[in-house]
Coordinates of N, CA and C and ligand atoms in Angstrom, one line a residue:
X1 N 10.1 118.5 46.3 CA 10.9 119.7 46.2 C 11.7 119.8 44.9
X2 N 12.4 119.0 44.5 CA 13.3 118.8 43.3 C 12.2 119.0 42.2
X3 N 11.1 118.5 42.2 CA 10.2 118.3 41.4 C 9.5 119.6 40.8
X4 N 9.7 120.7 41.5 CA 9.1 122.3 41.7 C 10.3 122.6 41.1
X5 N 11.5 122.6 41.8 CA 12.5 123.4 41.1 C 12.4 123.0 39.9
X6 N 12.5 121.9 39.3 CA 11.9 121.7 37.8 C 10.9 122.3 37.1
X7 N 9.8 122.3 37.5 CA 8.8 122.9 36.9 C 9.8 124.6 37.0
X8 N 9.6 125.1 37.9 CA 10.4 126.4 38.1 C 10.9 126.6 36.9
X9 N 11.7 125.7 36.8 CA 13.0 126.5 36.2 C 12.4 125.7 34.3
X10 N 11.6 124.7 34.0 CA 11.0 124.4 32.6 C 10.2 125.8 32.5
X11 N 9.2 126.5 33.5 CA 8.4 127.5 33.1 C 9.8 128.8 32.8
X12 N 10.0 128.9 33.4 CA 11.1 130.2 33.8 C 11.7 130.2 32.0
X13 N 12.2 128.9 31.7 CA 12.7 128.9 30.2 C 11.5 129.4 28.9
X14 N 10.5 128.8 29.1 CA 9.2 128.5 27.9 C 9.2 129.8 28.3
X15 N 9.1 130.4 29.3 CA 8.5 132.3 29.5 C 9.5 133.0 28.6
X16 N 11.1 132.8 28.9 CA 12.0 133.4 28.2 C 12.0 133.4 26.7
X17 N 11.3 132.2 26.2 CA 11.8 131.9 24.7 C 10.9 132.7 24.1
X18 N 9.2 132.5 24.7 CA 8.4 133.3 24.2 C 8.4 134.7 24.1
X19 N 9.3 135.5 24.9 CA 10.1 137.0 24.8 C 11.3 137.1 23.6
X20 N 11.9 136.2 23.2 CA 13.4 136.0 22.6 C 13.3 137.4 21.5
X21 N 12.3 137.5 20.6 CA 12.2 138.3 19.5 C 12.2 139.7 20.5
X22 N 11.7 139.9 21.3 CA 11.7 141.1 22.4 C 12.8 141.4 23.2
X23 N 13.8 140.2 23.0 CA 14.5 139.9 24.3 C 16.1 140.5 23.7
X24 N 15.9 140.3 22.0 CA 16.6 140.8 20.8 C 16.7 142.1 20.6
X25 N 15.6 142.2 20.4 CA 15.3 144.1 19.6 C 16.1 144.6 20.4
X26 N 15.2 144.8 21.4 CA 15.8 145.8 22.6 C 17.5 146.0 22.9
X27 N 18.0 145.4 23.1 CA 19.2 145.3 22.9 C 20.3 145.6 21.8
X28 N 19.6 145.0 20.8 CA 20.0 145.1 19.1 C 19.8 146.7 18.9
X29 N 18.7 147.7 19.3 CA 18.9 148.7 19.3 C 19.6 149.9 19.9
X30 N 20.3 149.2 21.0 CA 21.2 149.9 21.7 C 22.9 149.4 20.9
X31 N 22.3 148.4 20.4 CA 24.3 147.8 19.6 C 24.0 148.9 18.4
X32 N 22.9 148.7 17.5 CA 23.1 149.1 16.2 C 22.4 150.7 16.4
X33 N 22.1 151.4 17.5 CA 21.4 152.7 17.4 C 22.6 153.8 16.8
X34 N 21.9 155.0 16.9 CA 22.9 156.4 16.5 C 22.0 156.9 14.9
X35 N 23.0 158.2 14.5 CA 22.5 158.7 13.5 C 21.2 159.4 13.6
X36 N 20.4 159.0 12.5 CA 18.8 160.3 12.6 C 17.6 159.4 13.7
X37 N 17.8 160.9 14.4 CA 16.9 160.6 15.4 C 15.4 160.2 14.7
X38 N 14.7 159.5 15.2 CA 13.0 159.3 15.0 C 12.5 160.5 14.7
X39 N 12.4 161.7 15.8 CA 11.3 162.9 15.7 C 12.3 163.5 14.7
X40 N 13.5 163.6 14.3 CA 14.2 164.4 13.4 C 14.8 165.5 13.7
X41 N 14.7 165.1 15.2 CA 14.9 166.6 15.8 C 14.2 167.6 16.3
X42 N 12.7 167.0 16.3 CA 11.8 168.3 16.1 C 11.3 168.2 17.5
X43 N 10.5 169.5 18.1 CA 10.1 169.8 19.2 C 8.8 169.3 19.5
X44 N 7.9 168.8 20.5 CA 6.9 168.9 21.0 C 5.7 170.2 21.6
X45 N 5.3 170.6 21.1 CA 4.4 171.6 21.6 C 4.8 172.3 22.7
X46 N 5.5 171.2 23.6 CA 5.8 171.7 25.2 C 7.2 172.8 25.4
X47 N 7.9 172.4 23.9 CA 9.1 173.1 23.9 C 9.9 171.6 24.0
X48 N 9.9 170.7 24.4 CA 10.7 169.5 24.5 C 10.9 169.0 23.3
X49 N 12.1 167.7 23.3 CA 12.0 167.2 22.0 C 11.3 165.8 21.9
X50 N 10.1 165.7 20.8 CA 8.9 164.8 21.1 C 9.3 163.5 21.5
X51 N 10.9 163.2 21.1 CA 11.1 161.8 21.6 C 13.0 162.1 22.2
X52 N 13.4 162.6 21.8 CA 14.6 162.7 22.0 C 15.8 162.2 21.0
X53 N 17.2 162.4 21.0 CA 18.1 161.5 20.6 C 18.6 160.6 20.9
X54 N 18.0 160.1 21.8 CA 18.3 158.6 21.8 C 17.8 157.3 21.4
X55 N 16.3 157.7 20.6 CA 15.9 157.2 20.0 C 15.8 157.5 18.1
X56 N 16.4 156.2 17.8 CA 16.9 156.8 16.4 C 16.4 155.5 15.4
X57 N 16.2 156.2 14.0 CA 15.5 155.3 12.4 C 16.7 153.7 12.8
X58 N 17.9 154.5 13.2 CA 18.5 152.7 12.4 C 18.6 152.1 13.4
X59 N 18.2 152.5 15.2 CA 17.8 151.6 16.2 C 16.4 151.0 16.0
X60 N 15.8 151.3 15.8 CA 14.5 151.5 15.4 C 14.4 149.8 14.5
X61 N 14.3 150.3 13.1 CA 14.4 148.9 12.0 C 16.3 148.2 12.5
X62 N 17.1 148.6 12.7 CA 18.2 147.5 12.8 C 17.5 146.7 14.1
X63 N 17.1 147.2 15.2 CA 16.5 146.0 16.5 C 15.5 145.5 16.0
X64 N 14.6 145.6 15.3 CA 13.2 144.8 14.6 C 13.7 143.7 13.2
X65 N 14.8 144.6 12.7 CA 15.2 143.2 12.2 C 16.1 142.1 12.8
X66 N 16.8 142.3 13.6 CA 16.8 141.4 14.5 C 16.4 140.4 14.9
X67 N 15.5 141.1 15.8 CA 14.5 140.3 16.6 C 13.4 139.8 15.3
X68 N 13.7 140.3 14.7 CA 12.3 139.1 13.3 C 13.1 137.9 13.2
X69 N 14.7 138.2 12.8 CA 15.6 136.9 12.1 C 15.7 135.8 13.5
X70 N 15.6 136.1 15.0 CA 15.9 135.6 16.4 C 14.3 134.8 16.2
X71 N 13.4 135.3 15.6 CA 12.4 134.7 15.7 C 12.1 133.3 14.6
X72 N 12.5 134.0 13.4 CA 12.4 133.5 12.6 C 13.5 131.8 12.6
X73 N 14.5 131.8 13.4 CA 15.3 131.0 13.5 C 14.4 130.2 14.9
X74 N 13.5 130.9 15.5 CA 12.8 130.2 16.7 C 11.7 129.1 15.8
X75 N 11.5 129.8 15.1 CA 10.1 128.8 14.1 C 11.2 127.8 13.1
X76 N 12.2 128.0 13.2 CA 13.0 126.6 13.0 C 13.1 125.6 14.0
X77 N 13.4 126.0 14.9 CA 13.7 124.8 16.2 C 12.4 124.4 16.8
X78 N 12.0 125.1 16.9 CA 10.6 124.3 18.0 C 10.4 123.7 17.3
X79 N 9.4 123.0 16.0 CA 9.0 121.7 15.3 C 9.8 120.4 16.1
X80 N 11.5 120.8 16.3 CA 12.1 119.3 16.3 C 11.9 118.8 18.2
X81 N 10.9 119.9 18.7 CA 10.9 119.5 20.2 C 9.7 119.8 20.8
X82 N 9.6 119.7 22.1 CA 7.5 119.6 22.7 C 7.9 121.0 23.4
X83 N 8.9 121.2 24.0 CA 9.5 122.1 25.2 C 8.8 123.5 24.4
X84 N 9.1 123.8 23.7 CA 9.1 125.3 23.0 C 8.0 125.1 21.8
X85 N 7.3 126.3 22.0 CA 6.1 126.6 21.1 C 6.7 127.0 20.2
X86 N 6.3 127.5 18.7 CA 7.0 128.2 17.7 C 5.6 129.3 17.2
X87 N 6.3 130.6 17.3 CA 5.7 131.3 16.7 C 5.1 131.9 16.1
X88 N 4.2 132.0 15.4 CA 3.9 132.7 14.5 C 4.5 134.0 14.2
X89 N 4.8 134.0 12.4 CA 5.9 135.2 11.8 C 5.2 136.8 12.5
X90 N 3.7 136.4 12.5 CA 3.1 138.0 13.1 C 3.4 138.2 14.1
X91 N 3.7 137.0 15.2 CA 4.0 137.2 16.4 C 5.5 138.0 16.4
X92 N 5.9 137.3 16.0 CA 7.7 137.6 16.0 C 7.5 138.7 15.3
X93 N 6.9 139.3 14.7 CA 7.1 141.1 14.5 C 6.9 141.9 15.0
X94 N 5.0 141.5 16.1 CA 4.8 142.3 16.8 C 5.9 142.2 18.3
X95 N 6.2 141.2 18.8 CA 7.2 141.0 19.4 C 8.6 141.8 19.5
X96 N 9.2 142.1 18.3 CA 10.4 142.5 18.4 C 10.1 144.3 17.8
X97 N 9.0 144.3 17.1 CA 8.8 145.9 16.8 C 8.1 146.5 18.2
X98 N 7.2 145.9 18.8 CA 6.3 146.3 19.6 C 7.4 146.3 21.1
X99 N 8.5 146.0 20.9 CA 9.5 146.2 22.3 C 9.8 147.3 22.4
X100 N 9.7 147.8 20.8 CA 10.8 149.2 20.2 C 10.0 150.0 20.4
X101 N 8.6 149.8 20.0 CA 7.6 150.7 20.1 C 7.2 151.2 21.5
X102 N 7.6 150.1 22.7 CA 6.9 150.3 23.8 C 8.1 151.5 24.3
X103 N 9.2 151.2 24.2 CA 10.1 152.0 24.7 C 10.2 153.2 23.8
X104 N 9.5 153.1 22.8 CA 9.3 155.3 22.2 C 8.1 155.5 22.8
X105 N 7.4 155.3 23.3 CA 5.8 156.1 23.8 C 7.0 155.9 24.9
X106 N 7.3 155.4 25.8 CA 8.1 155.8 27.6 C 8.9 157.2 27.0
X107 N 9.8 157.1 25.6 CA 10.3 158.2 25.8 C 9.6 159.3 25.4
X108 N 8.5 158.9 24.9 CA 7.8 160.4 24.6 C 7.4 161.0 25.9
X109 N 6.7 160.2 26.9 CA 6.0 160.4 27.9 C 7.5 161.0 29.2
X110 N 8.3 160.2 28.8 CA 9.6 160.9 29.6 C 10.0 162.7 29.1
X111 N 10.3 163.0 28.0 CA 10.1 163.9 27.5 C 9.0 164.9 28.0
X112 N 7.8 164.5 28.3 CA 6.6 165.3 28.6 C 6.9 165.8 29.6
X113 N 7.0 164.7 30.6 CA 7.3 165.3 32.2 C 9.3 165.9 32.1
X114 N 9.6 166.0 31.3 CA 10.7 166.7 30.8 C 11.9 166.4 31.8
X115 N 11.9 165.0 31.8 CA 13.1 163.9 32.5 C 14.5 164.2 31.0
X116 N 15.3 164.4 31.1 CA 16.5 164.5 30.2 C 16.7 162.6 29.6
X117 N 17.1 163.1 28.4 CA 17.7 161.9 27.9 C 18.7 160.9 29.0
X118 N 18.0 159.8 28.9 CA 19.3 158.8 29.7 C 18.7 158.7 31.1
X119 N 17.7 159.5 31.5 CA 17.5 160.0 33.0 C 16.9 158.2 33.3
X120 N 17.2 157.7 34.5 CA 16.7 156.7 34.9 C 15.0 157.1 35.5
X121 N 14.0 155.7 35.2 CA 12.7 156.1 35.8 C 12.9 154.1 36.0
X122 N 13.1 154.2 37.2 CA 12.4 152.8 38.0 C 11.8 151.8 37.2
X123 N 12.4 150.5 37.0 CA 11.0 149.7 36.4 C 10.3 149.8 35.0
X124 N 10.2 150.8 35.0 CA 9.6 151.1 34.0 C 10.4 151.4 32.5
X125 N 11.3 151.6 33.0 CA 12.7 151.4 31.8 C 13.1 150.5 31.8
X126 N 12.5 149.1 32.6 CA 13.0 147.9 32.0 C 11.7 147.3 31.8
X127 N 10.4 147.4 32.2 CA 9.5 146.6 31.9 C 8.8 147.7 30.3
X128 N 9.0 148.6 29.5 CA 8.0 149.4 28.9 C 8.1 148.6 27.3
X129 N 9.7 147.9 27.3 CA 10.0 147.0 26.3 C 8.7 145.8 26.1
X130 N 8.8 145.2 27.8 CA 7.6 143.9 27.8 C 6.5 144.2 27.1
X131 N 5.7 145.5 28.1 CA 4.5 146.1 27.8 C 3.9 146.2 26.3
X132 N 5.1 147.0 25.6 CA 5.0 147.5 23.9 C 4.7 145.9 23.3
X133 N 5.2 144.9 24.0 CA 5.4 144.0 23.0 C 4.1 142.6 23.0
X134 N 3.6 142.9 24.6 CA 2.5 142.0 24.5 C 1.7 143.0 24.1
X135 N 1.3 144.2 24.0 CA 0.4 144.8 23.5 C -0.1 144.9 22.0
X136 N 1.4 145.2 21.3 CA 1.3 144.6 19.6 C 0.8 143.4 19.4
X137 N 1.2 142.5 20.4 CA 1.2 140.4 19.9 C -0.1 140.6 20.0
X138 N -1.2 140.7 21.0 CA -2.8 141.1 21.9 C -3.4 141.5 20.6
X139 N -2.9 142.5 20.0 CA -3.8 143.4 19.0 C -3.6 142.7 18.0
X140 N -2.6 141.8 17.5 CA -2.6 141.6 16.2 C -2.6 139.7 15.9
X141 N -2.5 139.0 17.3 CA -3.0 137.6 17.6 C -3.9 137.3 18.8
X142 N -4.7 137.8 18.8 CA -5.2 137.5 20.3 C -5.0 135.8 21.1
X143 N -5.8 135.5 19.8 CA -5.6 134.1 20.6 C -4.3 133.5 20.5
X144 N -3.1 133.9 19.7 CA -2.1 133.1 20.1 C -1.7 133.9 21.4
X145 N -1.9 135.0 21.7 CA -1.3 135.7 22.4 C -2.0 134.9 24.3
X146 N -3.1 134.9 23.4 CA -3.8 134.5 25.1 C -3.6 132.8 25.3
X147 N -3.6 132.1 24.0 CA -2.7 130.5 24.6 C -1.9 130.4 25.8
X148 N -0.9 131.7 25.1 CA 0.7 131.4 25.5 C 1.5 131.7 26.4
X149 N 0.7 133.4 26.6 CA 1.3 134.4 27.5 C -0.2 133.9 28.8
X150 N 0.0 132.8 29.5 CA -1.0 132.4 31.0 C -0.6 133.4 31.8
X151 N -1.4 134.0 32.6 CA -0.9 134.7 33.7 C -0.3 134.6 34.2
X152 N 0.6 133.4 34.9 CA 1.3 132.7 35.4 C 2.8 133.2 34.6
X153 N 2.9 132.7 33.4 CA 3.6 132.9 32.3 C 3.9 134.6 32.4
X154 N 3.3 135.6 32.7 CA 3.1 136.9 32.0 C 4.3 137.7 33.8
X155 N 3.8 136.5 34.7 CA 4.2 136.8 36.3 C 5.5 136.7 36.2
X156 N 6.2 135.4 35.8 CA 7.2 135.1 35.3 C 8.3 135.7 34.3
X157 N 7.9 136.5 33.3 CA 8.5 137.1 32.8 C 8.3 139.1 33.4
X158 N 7.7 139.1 33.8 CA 7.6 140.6 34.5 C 8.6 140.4 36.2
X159 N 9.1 139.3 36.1 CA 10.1 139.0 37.6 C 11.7 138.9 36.9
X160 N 11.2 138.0 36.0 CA 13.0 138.1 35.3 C 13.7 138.7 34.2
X161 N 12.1 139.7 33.7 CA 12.9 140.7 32.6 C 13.5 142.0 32.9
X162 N 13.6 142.6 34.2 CA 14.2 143.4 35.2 C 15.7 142.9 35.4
X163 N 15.6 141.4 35.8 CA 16.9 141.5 36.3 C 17.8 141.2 35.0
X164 N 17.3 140.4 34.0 CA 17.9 139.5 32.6 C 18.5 141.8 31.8
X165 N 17.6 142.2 32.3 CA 17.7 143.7 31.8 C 18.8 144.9 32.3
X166 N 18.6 144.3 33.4 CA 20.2 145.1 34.3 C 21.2 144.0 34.1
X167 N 21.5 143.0 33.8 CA 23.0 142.4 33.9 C 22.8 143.1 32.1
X168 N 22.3 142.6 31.2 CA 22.6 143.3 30.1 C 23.0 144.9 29.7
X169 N 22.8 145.5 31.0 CA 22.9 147.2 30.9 C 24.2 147.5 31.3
X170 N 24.6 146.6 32.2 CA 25.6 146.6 33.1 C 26.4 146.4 32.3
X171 N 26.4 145.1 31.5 CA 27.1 144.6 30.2 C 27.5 145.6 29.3
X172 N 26.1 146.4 28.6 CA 26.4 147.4 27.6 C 27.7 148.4 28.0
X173 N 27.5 148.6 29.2 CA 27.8 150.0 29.8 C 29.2 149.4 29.7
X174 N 29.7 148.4 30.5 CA 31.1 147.9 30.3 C 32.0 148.3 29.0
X175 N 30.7 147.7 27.8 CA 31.3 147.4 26.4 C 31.2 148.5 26.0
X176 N 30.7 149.9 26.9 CA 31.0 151.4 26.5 C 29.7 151.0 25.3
X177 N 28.6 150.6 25.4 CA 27.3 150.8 24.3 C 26.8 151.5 24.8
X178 N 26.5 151.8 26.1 CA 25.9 152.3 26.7 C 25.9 153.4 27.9
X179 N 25.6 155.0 27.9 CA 25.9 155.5 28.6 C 26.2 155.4 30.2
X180 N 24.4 155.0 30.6 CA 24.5 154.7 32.1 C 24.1 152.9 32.1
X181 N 24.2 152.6 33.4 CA 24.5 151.4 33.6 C 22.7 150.9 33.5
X182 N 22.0 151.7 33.4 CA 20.7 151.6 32.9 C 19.8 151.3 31.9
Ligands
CTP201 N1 18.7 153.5 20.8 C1 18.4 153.9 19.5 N2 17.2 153.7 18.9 C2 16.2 153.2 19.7 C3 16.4 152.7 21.0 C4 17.7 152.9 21.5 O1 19.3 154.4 18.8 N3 14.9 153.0 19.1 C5 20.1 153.6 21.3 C6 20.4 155.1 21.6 O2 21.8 155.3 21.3 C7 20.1 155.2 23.1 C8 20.6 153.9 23.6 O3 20.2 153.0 22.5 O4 20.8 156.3 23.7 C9 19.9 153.5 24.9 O5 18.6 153.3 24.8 P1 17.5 153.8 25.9 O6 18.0 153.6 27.2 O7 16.2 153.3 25.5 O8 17.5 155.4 25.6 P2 18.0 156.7 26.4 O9 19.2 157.2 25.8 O10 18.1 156.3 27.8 O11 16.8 157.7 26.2 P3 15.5 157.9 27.0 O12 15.7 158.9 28.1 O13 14.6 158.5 25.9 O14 15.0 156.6 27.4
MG202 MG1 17.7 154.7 29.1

């Protein structure tokens, strides 16, 4: 029994660390967002606006550089230990840009079905960060990406990046970063 909760809780960590550049951005973008929106302001064919204002240039690159330096300091530490993989600089870009990315295609697609800025959509406003980001790492390392991210691994971080994502929203919202507690 003791022996499982162990494993549990060694996997539960190695899943987290391997997110860390993703686990940054996202957040980093909500401390350092504001100013010029992404679309510029401009409309979508539908009459909507193609992404909205809440996605903006200096959330955008301020959370990607972030999550590069969170990574970049990860390929420091892991050499001095077995626990934690280290890796690769392409990974840690697609990682922390591809979190940012996954969450503008949700708000484009939010915008389509013409849900208002801020509007909550289930799950999927906390998992679209994950998605964007193993999708960038897949396309641009396959095989580190398929080492590292086991199914197992991929189960585990799709169970605790929900909840690690509402105490942080909850958090923002407190520290007034954040509109809704979402
Ligand atoms: N933010 C930003 N740039 C990004 C992502 C986020 O500036 N690329 C900032 C914005 O101030 C945004 C806040 O972080 O309002 C919260 O992010 P998020 O919940 O993703 O955006 P919403 O405002 O909820 O907009 P949407 O309905 O499009 O998800
Ligand atoms: Mg939101």
């Amino acid at each position: 029994m003791f022996e499982i909760v162990i494993l549990v809780l060694v996997l539960t960590v190695q899943a987290a660390w391997l997110m860390i550049p993703a686990y940054i951005s996202n957040p980093m973008a909500v401390v350092l967002g504001g100013g010029k929106p992404i679309d510029f302001g401009k409309n979508w064919i539908d009459g909507e606006r193609i992404l909205g204002d809440g996605k903006t240039i200096r959330g955008l690159t301020g959370g990607t550089i972030c999550g590069i330096i969170a990574g970049i300091i990860q390929m420091q530490i892991s050499p001095l230990n077995t626990l934690f993989v280290s890796p690769p600089l392409i990974a840690v870009i697609t990682l922390s840009f591809g979190a940012l990315f996954g969450d503008i295609v949700k708000s484009f697609f939010k915008r389509r079905m013409r849900f208002r800025r801020g509007a909550p959509l289930l799950l999927i406003d906390q998992l679209d960060f994950v998605l964007g980001a193993w999708v960038l790492t897949y396309i641009f390392d396959p095989v580190w990406f398929i080492d590292n991210f086991t199914v197992i691994t991929m189960l585990v971080i799709l169970v605790i990046t929900p909840v690690l994502h509402r105490l942080t929203n909850i958090l923002g919202y407190h520290v007034k970063l954040k509109k809704e507690p979402w």
